[in-house]
Short mmCIF file of C-alpha atoms in Angstrom, two decimals:
data_model
loop_
_atom_site.label_atom_id
_atom_site.label_comp_id
_atom_site.label_asym_id
_atom_site.label_seq_id
_atom_site.Cartn_x
_atom_site.Cartn_y
_atom_site.Cartn_z
CA UNK A 7 164.70 73.41 96.63
CA UNK A 8 163.23 76.70 97.89
CA UNK A 9 163.96 77.49 101.55
CA UNK A 10 161.20 78.38 103.98
CA UNK A 11 160.83 80.32 107.21
CA UNK A 12 158.86 78.84 110.09
CA UNK A 13 157.26 80.88 112.88
CA UNK A 14 155.60 79.07 115.78
CA UNK A 15 153.31 80.90 118.19
CA UNK A 16 152.90 78.96 121.44
CA UNK A 17 156.31 77.30 121.20
CA UNK A 18 156.54 76.57 124.95
CA UNK A 19 153.18 74.78 125.01
CA UNK A 20 152.46 71.07 125.34
CA UNK A 21 151.46 70.52 121.70
CA UNK A 22 154.62 72.20 120.42
CA UNK A 23 156.82 70.09 122.67
CA UNK A 24 155.07 66.75 122.12
CA UNK A 25 154.16 66.96 118.44
CA UNK A 26 155.31 69.97 116.43
CA UNK A 27 159.05 70.06 117.14
CA UNK A 28 159.43 66.24 117.03
CA UNK A 29 157.59 66.25 113.67
CA UNK A 30 159.83 68.99 112.26
CA UNK A 31 162.90 67.08 113.45
CA UNK A 32 161.63 63.86 111.85
CA UNK A 33 161.01 65.65 108.55
CA UNK A 34 164.54 67.05 108.81
CA UNK A 35 166.25 63.69 109.28
CA UNK A 36 163.97 62.04 106.68
CA UNK A 37 165.31 64.54 104.18
CA UNK A 38 161.85 65.97 103.40
CA UNK A 39 162.30 69.33 105.05
CA UNK A 40 163.41 72.05 102.62
CA UNK A 41 166.36 74.20 103.71
CA UNK A 42 165.30 76.34 106.66
CA UNK A 43 165.82 80.06 106.37
CA UNK A 44 164.65 81.06 109.85
CA UNK A 45 162.91 78.98 112.50
CA UNK A 46 161.50 81.33 115.11
CA UNK A 47 159.87 79.95 118.24
CA UNK A 48 157.72 82.48 120.09
CA UNK A 49 155.95 82.48 123.44
CA UNK A 50 154.93 84.68 126.33
CA UNK A 51 157.75 83.42 128.56
CA UNK A 52 160.80 85.67 128.85
CA UNK A 53 163.47 83.20 127.76
CA UNK A 54 166.75 83.47 125.91
CA UNK A 55 167.28 81.19 122.92
CA UNK A 56 169.68 79.14 125.07
CA UNK A 57 167.03 78.70 127.79
CA UNK A 58 164.44 77.72 125.21
CA UNK A 59 166.79 75.14 123.68
CA UNK A 60 167.30 73.68 127.15
CA UNK A 61 163.52 73.43 127.47
CA UNK A 62 163.39 71.63 124.11
CA UNK A 63 166.09 69.20 125.24
CA UNK A 64 164.14 68.42 128.40
CA UNK A 65 160.55 68.43 127.14
CA UNK A 66 160.57 67.72 123.40
CA UNK A 67 163.51 65.44 122.67
CA UNK A 68 162.02 62.79 124.98
CA UNK A 69 159.11 62.35 122.54
CA UNK A 70 161.42 61.30 119.68
CA UNK A 71 162.13 57.59 119.26
CA UNK A 72 165.76 56.74 118.52
CA UNK A 73 166.80 60.39 118.45
CA UNK A 74 170.19 60.92 116.80
CA UNK A 75 172.02 63.38 119.09
CA UNK A 76 174.16 64.78 116.29
CA UNK A 77 171.16 65.35 113.99
CA UNK A 78 169.20 66.86 116.87
CA UNK A 79 171.98 69.37 117.50
CA UNK A 80 172.00 70.26 113.78
CA UNK A 81 168.22 70.70 113.87
CA UNK A 82 168.00 72.92 116.96
CA UNK A 83 170.89 75.04 115.69
CA UNK A 84 168.34 76.62 113.32
CA UNK A 85 165.97 77.72 116.11
CA UNK A 86 165.76 81.22 117.59
CA UNK A 87 163.42 82.17 120.43
CA UNK A 88 161.52 85.45 120.68
CA UNK A 89 159.27 86.50 123.57
CA UNK A 90 156.08 88.02 122.15
CA UNK A 91 152.99 89.63 123.65
CA UNK A 92 150.34 88.96 121.02
CA UNK A 93 148.65 92.27 121.85
CA UNK A 94 151.78 94.39 121.31
CA UNK A 95 152.44 95.55 117.74
CA UNK A 96 156.03 96.49 118.62
CA UNK A 97 156.77 92.83 119.37
CA UNK A 98 155.66 91.96 115.85
CA UNK A 99 158.05 94.59 114.50
CA UNK A 100 160.84 92.61 116.20
CA UNK A 101 159.50 89.41 114.62
CA UNK A 102 159.39 90.97 111.15
CA UNK A 103 162.98 92.12 111.63
CA UNK A 104 164.10 88.52 112.00
CA UNK A 105 162.55 87.47 108.66
CA UNK A 106 164.56 87.91 105.49
CA UNK A 107 162.64 90.15 103.09
CA UNK A 108 163.69 87.78 100.29
CA UNK A 109 161.90 84.80 101.89
CA UNK A 110 159.34 83.39 99.46
CA UNK A 111 157.73 80.73 101.69
CA UNK A 112 156.74 81.70 105.23
CA UNK A 113 154.75 79.28 107.41
CA UNK A 114 153.19 80.64 110.61
CA UNK A 115 151.78 78.04 113.03
CA UNK A 116 149.17 79.22 115.58
CA UNK A 117 149.57 76.72 118.43
CA UNK A 118 147.70 79.12 120.71
CA UNK A 119 144.18 79.53 122.02
CA UNK A 120 141.76 80.61 119.25
CA UNK A 121 140.86 83.68 121.30
CA UNK A 122 144.25 85.11 120.25
CA UNK A 123 143.99 84.23 116.53
CA UNK A 124 142.40 87.48 115.39
CA UNK A 125 144.72 89.82 117.28
CA UNK A 126 147.75 87.87 116.05
CA UNK A 127 146.49 88.10 112.45
CA UNK A 128 145.88 91.83 112.82
CA UNK A 129 149.39 92.49 114.15
CA UNK A 130 151.02 90.24 111.55
CA UNK A 131 149.23 92.26 108.88
CA UNK A 132 150.38 95.56 110.36
CA UNK A 133 154.00 94.48 109.86
CA UNK A 134 153.38 93.07 106.37
CA UNK A 135 153.39 89.35 107.23
CA UNK A 136 150.20 88.56 105.34
CA UNK A 137 151.21 88.72 101.69
CA UNK A 138 151.08 85.77 99.29
CA UNK A 139 154.34 84.34 100.65
CA UNK A 140 152.64 83.58 103.97
CA UNK A 141 150.60 80.52 105.00
CA UNK A 142 149.02 80.20 108.45
CA UNK A 143 148.18 76.98 110.31
CA UNK A 144 145.27 77.17 112.76
CA UNK A 145 144.86 74.62 115.56
CA UNK A 146 141.42 73.57 116.78
CA UNK A 147 139.01 74.26 118.33
CA UNK A 148 137.76 76.90 115.91
CA UNK A 149 134.83 78.29 117.86
CA UNK A 150 132.40 76.79 120.34
CA UNK A 151 129.38 76.85 118.03
CA UNK A 152 128.43 77.98 114.53
CA UNK A 153 128.20 81.67 115.43
CA UNK A 154 131.66 81.83 117.06
CA UNK A 155 133.23 79.73 114.28
CA UNK A 156 131.83 82.09 111.63
CA UNK A 157 133.06 85.09 113.62
CA UNK A 158 136.62 83.73 113.73
CA UNK A 159 136.59 82.76 110.04
CA UNK A 160 135.16 86.14 108.99
CA UNK A 161 137.69 88.11 111.02
CA UNK A 162 140.68 86.08 109.80
CA UNK A 163 139.42 86.53 106.22
CA UNK A 164 140.07 90.27 106.63
CA UNK A 165 143.79 89.53 106.83
CA UNK A 166 144.38 86.28 104.92
CA UNK A 167 142.88 84.71 101.81
CA UNK A 168 141.31 81.26 102.12
CA UNK A 169 144.15 79.75 100.05
CA UNK A 170 146.60 80.93 102.75
CA UNK A 171 144.70 79.32 105.65
CA UNK A 172 145.35 75.73 106.80
CA UNK A 173 142.94 74.51 109.51
CA UNK A 174 144.71 71.47 110.84
CA UNK A 175 143.09 68.21 111.97
CA UNK A 176 145.78 65.63 112.77
CA UNK A 177 143.38 62.74 112.13
CA UNK A 178 143.44 63.64 108.43
CA UNK A 179 147.20 63.06 108.41
CA UNK A 180 146.95 59.46 109.62
CA UNK A 181 148.21 56.83 107.17
CA UNK A 182 145.00 54.79 107.15
CA UNK A 183 142.86 57.91 106.54
CA UNK A 184 145.18 58.94 103.71
CA UNK A 185 144.77 55.41 102.36
CA UNK A 186 140.98 55.50 102.50
CA UNK A 187 140.50 57.53 99.32
CA UNK A 188 142.97 55.37 97.38
CA UNK A 189 141.28 52.21 98.65
CA UNK A 190 137.90 53.50 97.51
CA UNK A 191 139.00 55.10 94.23
CA UNK A 192 141.23 52.41 92.73
CA UNK A 193 139.77 49.08 93.88
CA UNK A 194 136.65 48.12 91.89
CA UNK A 195 135.64 45.58 94.56
CA UNK A 196 135.00 48.49 96.94
CA UNK A 197 134.01 51.10 94.37
CA UNK A 198 131.09 48.92 93.28
CA UNK A 199 130.02 47.95 96.83
CA UNK A 200 130.29 51.41 98.45
CA UNK A 201 126.58 52.28 98.40
CA UNK A 202 123.27 51.65 100.13
CA UNK A 203 122.52 48.55 98.06
CA UNK A 204 125.44 46.72 99.66
CA UNK A 205 126.29 48.52 102.90
CA UNK A 206 124.14 47.70 105.93
CA UNK A 207 125.59 50.27 108.34
CA UNK A 208 128.78 52.14 109.22
CA UNK A 209 130.37 52.57 112.64
CA UNK A 210 132.98 55.17 113.60
CA UNK A 211 134.45 54.97 117.12
CA UNK A 212 137.15 56.97 118.89
CA UNK A 213 137.81 55.79 122.45
CA UNK A 214 140.40 56.78 125.05
CA UNK A 215 141.27 55.08 128.34
CA UNK A 216 142.51 58.45 129.60
CA UNK A 217 140.34 60.88 131.52
CA UNK A 218 140.74 64.65 131.31
CA UNK A 219 144.38 64.37 132.52
CA UNK A 220 144.93 67.85 133.92
CA UNK A 221 142.91 69.57 131.19
CA UNK A 222 139.80 69.94 133.34
CA UNK A 223 139.22 73.64 132.76
CA UNK A 224 139.48 73.30 128.97
CA UNK A 225 137.48 70.08 128.79
CA UNK A 226 134.67 71.21 131.08
CA UNK A 227 133.99 74.12 128.72
CA UNK A 228 134.26 71.92 125.64
CA UNK A 229 132.98 68.36 126.10
CA UNK A 230 133.14 65.33 123.83
CA UNK A 231 130.69 66.65 121.21
CA UNK A 232 132.80 69.73 120.46
CA UNK A 233 136.17 68.10 121.10
CA UNK A 234 135.75 64.99 118.93
CA UNK A 235 132.47 64.76 117.03
CA UNK A 236 132.27 68.21 115.41
CA UNK A 237 135.73 68.09 113.86
CA UNK A 238 137.52 64.73 113.85
CA UNK A 239 134.62 62.30 113.51
CA UNK A 240 132.52 64.32 111.06
CA UNK A 241 135.63 64.77 108.92
CA UNK A 242 136.20 61.01 108.98
CA UNK A 243 132.53 60.41 108.12
CA UNK A 244 132.79 62.75 105.14
CA UNK A 245 135.80 60.86 103.77
CA UNK A 246 134.04 57.52 104.24
CA UNK A 247 130.82 58.54 102.50
CA UNK A 248 131.68 61.32 100.02
CA UNK A 249 131.52 60.72 96.29
CA UNK A 250 135.00 60.04 94.90
CA UNK A 251 135.88 62.98 92.62
CA UNK A 252 137.46 62.45 89.21
CA UNK A 253 140.61 64.20 90.44
CA UNK A 254 142.09 63.66 93.91
CA UNK A 255 143.29 67.24 94.21
CA UNK A 256 142.64 69.61 97.11
CA UNK A 257 139.77 71.54 95.51
CA UNK A 258 137.91 68.40 94.40
CA UNK A 259 138.34 66.55 97.71
CA UNK A 260 137.23 69.52 99.80
CA UNK A 261 134.23 70.13 97.56
CA UNK A 262 133.18 66.47 97.83
CA UNK A 263 133.51 66.51 101.64
CA UNK A 264 131.47 69.70 101.88
CA UNK A 265 128.71 68.25 99.70
CA UNK A 266 128.56 65.18 101.93
CA UNK A 267 128.44 67.19 105.16
CA UNK A 268 125.59 69.27 103.74
CA UNK A 269 123.64 66.02 103.23
CA UNK A 270 123.62 65.17 106.96
CA UNK A 271 119.99 64.87 108.00
CA UNK A 272 119.19 67.75 110.41
CA UNK A 273 118.29 66.70 113.95
CA UNK A 274 115.05 67.81 115.59
CA UNK A 275 114.52 67.62 119.36
CA UNK A 276 112.67 64.35 118.78
CA UNK A 277 115.61 62.98 116.76
CA UNK A 278 118.01 64.03 119.52
CA UNK A 279 115.84 62.31 122.13
CA UNK A 280 115.84 59.06 120.14
CA UNK A 281 119.22 59.05 118.42
CA UNK A 282 121.74 60.95 120.58
CA UNK A 283 123.20 59.68 123.85
CA UNK A 284 125.34 61.83 126.15
CA UNK A 285 126.99 60.49 129.27
CA UNK A 286 129.64 61.22 131.87
CA UNK A 287 132.03 58.79 133.55
CA UNK A 288 131.50 57.85 137.17
CA UNK A 289 134.05 56.54 139.66
CA UNK A 290 135.28 52.95 139.56
CA UNK A 291 138.06 51.50 141.69
CA UNK A 292 141.19 53.59 141.17
CA UNK A 293 139.41 55.95 138.75
CA UNK A 294 137.81 59.17 139.94
CA UNK A 295 134.45 60.31 138.68
CA UNK A 296 134.54 63.15 136.16
CA UNK A 297 133.11 65.49 138.80
CA UNK A 298 136.02 64.68 141.13
CA UNK A 299 138.66 65.65 138.55
CA UNK A 300 140.59 68.89 139.04
CA UNK A 301 139.07 72.15 137.72
CA UNK A 302 135.63 70.69 137.01
CA UNK A 303 132.63 72.80 137.94
CA UNK A 304 130.39 71.48 140.71
CA UNK A 305 127.50 69.45 139.27
CA UNK A 306 128.91 69.90 135.75
CA UNK A 307 126.73 68.51 132.96
CA UNK A 308 129.63 68.27 130.50
CA UNK A 309 129.56 65.03 128.55
CA UNK A 310 132.60 62.73 128.31
CA UNK A 311 130.80 60.26 126.02
CA UNK A 312 128.58 60.74 122.98
CA UNK A 313 126.88 58.20 120.70
CA UNK A 314 124.81 59.31 117.71
CA UNK A 315 122.84 57.58 115.01
CA UNK A 316 123.31 59.85 112.00
CA UNK A 317 121.68 59.62 108.59
CA UNK A 318 122.49 61.09 105.19
CA UNK A 319 120.04 62.50 102.67
CA UNK A 320 122.52 61.78 99.88
CA UNK A 321 120.90 59.39 97.35
CA UNK A 322 123.85 57.02 97.59
CA UNK A 323 123.39 56.53 101.36
CA UNK A 324 119.73 57.21 102.13
CA UNK A 325 118.54 54.67 104.69
CA UNK A 326 122.03 53.58 105.81
CA UNK A 327 122.66 54.45 109.48
CA UNK A 328 126.02 55.88 110.52
CA UNK A 329 126.68 55.16 114.20
CA UNK A 330 129.34 57.42 115.69
CA UNK A 331 130.65 57.45 119.25
CA UNK A 332 133.48 58.79 121.32
CA UNK A 333 134.38 58.62 124.97
CA UNK A 334 136.98 59.20 127.64
CA UNK A 335 137.95 56.76 130.42
CA UNK A 336 136.84 53.80 128.32
CA UNK A 337 137.81 50.11 128.53
CA UNK A 338 140.30 50.44 125.66
CA UNK A 339 141.90 53.10 123.44
CA UNK A 340 141.30 52.89 119.70
CA UNK A 341 139.97 54.74 116.70
CA UNK A 342 138.34 52.77 113.91
CA UNK A 343 135.91 52.82 111.01
CA UNK A 344 133.85 49.70 110.27
CA UNK A 345 131.79 49.20 107.13
CA UNK A 346 129.28 46.36 107.54
CA UNK A 347 128.18 44.80 104.26
CA UNK A 348 124.71 43.38 103.79
CA UNK A 349 123.92 39.68 103.97
CA UNK A 350 121.65 38.01 101.46
CA UNK A 351 118.38 37.09 103.11
CA UNK A 352 119.06 33.34 102.91
CA UNK A 353 122.36 33.56 104.83
CA UNK A 354 122.15 33.34 108.61
CA UNK A 355 125.64 34.52 109.44
CA UNK A 356 127.42 37.63 110.61
CA UNK A 357 128.18 40.22 107.92
CA UNK A 358 131.47 40.80 106.16
CA UNK A 359 133.20 43.81 107.68
CA UNK A 360 135.87 46.19 106.44
CA UNK A 361 137.74 47.44 109.50
CA UNK A 362 139.95 50.51 109.15
CA UNK A 363 142.06 51.05 112.28
CA UNK A 364 143.41 54.55 112.78
CA UNK A 365 145.04 53.97 116.18
CA UNK A 366 146.84 52.55 118.03
CA UNK A 367 147.91 50.76 114.84
CA UNK A 368 147.33 51.76 111.21
CA UNK A 369 145.68 48.73 109.69
CA UNK A 370 142.97 47.77 107.21
CA UNK A 371 141.36 44.35 107.48
CA UNK A 372 138.58 42.60 105.59
CA UNK A 373 136.61 40.08 107.61
CA UNK A 374 135.74 36.99 105.55
CA UNK A 375 134.18 33.56 106.01
CA UNK A 376 136.58 30.76 105.10
CA UNK A 377 136.44 26.97 105.28
CA UNK A 378 137.84 25.42 108.43
CA UNK A 379 140.97 23.37 107.89
CA UNK A 380 140.38 19.61 107.76
CA UNK A 381 137.61 17.21 106.73
CA UNK A 382 134.73 19.58 107.16
CA UNK A 383 132.66 22.05 105.23
CA UNK A 384 132.10 24.25 108.23
CA UNK A 385 133.31 27.84 108.00
CA UNK A 386 135.01 30.26 110.35
CA UNK A 387 135.77 33.97 110.29
CA UNK A 388 139.22 35.19 109.33
CA UNK A 389 140.78 38.47 108.28
CA UNK A 390 142.77 39.66 105.32
CA UNK A 391 145.05 42.24 106.91
CA UNK A 392 146.89 45.15 105.34
CA UNK A 393 149.40 46.41 107.88
CA UNK A 394 150.25 50.09 107.34
CA UNK A 395 152.66 50.36 110.28
CA UNK A 396 155.69 50.72 108.05
CA UNK A 397 158.83 52.39 109.34
CA UNK A 398 158.38 54.67 106.31
CA UNK A 399 154.97 55.85 107.52
CA UNK A 400 154.94 59.51 108.52
CA UNK A 401 153.48 60.80 111.74
CA UNK A 402 150.36 62.93 111.08
CA UNK A 403 151.88 66.27 112.08
CA UNK A 404 154.98 65.65 109.98
CA UNK A 405 152.89 64.91 106.89
CA UNK A 406 150.57 67.87 107.42
CA UNK A 407 153.32 70.42 108.08
CA UNK A 408 155.07 69.28 104.90
CA UNK A 409 151.77 69.67 103.02
CA UNK A 410 151.57 73.28 104.22
CA UNK A 411 155.14 73.99 103.13
CA UNK A 412 154.26 72.59 99.69
CA UNK A 413 150.93 74.46 99.53
CA UNK A 414 148.74 71.32 99.43
CA UNK A 415 145.38 71.92 101.17
CA UNK A 416 143.83 68.48 100.44
CA UNK A 417 144.04 67.32 104.08
CA UNK A 418 142.90 70.60 105.66
CA UNK A 419 139.44 71.91 106.47
CA UNK A 420 137.81 74.57 104.34
CA UNK A 421 135.89 77.12 106.40
CA UNK A 422 132.58 75.97 104.87
CA UNK A 423 133.24 72.39 106.02
CA UNK A 424 133.67 73.49 109.63
CA UNK A 425 130.67 75.79 109.52
CA UNK A 426 128.47 73.07 107.99
CA UNK A 427 129.57 70.65 110.72
CA UNK A 428 128.76 73.24 113.39
CA UNK A 429 125.34 73.86 111.84
CA UNK A 430 124.56 70.16 112.29
CA UNK A 431 125.93 70.00 115.86
CA UNK A 432 124.37 73.26 117.13
CA UNK A 433 120.84 71.84 117.67
CA UNK A 434 122.31 69.12 119.90
CA UNK A 435 124.19 71.70 121.99
CA UNK A 436 121.03 73.83 122.29
CA UNK A 437 118.97 70.79 123.30
CA UNK A 438 121.45 69.89 126.03
CA UNK A 439 121.74 73.46 127.29
CA UNK A 440 117.97 73.48 127.72
CA UNK A 441 118.11 70.07 129.46
CA UNK A 442 115.60 68.55 127.06
CA UNK A 443 117.37 65.17 127.13
CA UNK A 444 119.05 63.42 130.07
CA UNK A 445 122.72 63.06 130.91
CA UNK A 446 123.51 59.39 131.55
CA UNK A 447 126.42 57.88 133.47
CA UNK A 448 128.84 55.02 132.85
CA UNK A 449 131.46 53.30 134.95
CA UNK A 450 135.00 54.55 134.30
CA UNK A 451 136.94 51.84 132.46
CA UNK A 452 133.81 50.36 130.86
CA UNK A 453 132.48 50.30 127.27
CA UNK A 454 130.08 53.14 127.96
CA UNK A 455 126.49 53.60 129.12
CA UNK A 456 123.76 51.00 128.65
CA UNK A 457 121.78 53.53 126.62
CA UNK A 458 124.46 53.56 123.86
CA UNK A 459 124.05 49.81 123.46
CA UNK A 460 120.27 50.18 123.41
CA UNK A 461 120.64 52.78 120.63
CA UNK A 462 122.30 50.39 118.21
CA UNK A 463 120.54 47.18 119.33
CA UNK A 464 117.21 48.83 118.58
CA UNK A 465 118.20 48.39 114.92
CA UNK A 466 119.45 44.81 115.58
CA UNK A 467 123.10 45.87 115.31
CA UNK A 468 126.06 45.69 117.68
CA UNK A 469 129.07 47.88 118.43
CA UNK A 470 132.44 46.36 117.53
CA UNK A 471 134.55 46.57 120.69
CA UNK A 472 138.13 45.40 120.44
#
C-alpha cells in the first residue's frame, strides 16, 4: 500500500480538533489509513510539536469514543507541528523541506478561512507543492455569492487542476446519503416509482436546537441560506432527484447532479414573495433572541430560518414541489428527507412516505398501512425500518478523507455544481438585501414561524416534525 503525506492548515482550529484528527485516528485504528509518510499540522500559533500534542490530548482526544490510549500514542507519534504565516513564502520553504521528494500521494487540507485559500495555493505552488502528486481539500463556505465563488474557483484553477481539488461537504459522507443512490439504483420498487407520476412532494429538513453558539460574527455575515441551503441542502436535493447514471463513478454522478441543479426553476421577485420564507429566532424562556447573542450587529436582518418551495424544470419532476427548510434554535435537532407518494383518488388516507434520516440516527423507513391485529379489518400505520447505525459505519469525515487519499471525487462538489447553486440562490440574497420581502420571527425552541406552515398548507400539505 502506497504511503501518503498529510498537511493540515488550521490544525489548532475547532474543526481540526473536533472532526479531522478524530477521523484520521479512527481510520488508523480501523486499518483503512495507508502508511503515513509525514503528518504535518500547521497553524499561526507559535507552538512546539510537544505543545501541539498536548493541545491534541486536551482538545481532540475527548471527541473520540472508547479511545485506545496505546493506539492514540502510536497515531500522534506521526504528527509534527509547524508554525506558518500563510503570507510568507519562506514558511512554505520550511514546509516543503519536511516533505520527502519521493512522496507520491500528498493530501493538503485547508481547514482555514476561504480568504486565505488563494494565497496558500500561490505559496504552495512557488515551492513546487502543486504537481500531480498533490490533492487539496477545501472547506466551505466557498464564497458569499456567485461572483465571489467564481473568483475563488478561477484563482485556485491557476495553481491546481480540477481533478486535484476536493470541495468537501460532510453531509455527502453520511451513511444514509451514501445509501441513497444504491437504494434508488438497485431496487426496482423505487426505481419505477421515483417520478412525478407517483411522487406527490418531497421535503428536506435540517434543524438544530442550538443557536449560534459563540459563532456570532461568522453567522451574522453568513445566515441560514448561505450556511445550509446553498451547499448542504441543494446537494441533498440533487442526489434525491437526479437521474441515476449507468455507472456510479465520480464523473457520472457529478454530471448527473449538475444537470439536476441546472433544472431548478429560477426565482423571480414574485416567486420569492410567495415561495420563500426567512425568519429569525426571538427570545423564549432561557433562550436569548438572536439579536441578543454575542457579536451580532444591532438590528441585524440575518436569517436563522429559511423555508423554500422549489420546483424543477426537469421532465421527470415537473409539477412536483420540493419543500426545503433549515433553522437554528428549533424544537428538535434532525436532518431528514421525506418522499411522499401519491394516493389514488378513491383512497382517503395519508400517503405512504419514505423517510431517510441523516441525523441524529442514520435510518431509512418506509411508512405503510397494515391491518390492525385482531378481529378487525381496520388499518394502522407502521414502518419498515432499515437501521444504518452499525458499529462498522464510518463517520463522514473519515470516509471523505479516505476518498481523497484514494483519489475518488464522487462525494465532492465540482466547481460548476457550486456555481450553479449560487446562481439559483443569488436572486434571493439580492431580494433580501433590497428588503423586498419581510423578515419574520419565531419563538426560540419552536417549530418555526407561522408563515412556513402557511407556505406548505397552501398546497394542502404538512411538514413532518419528529
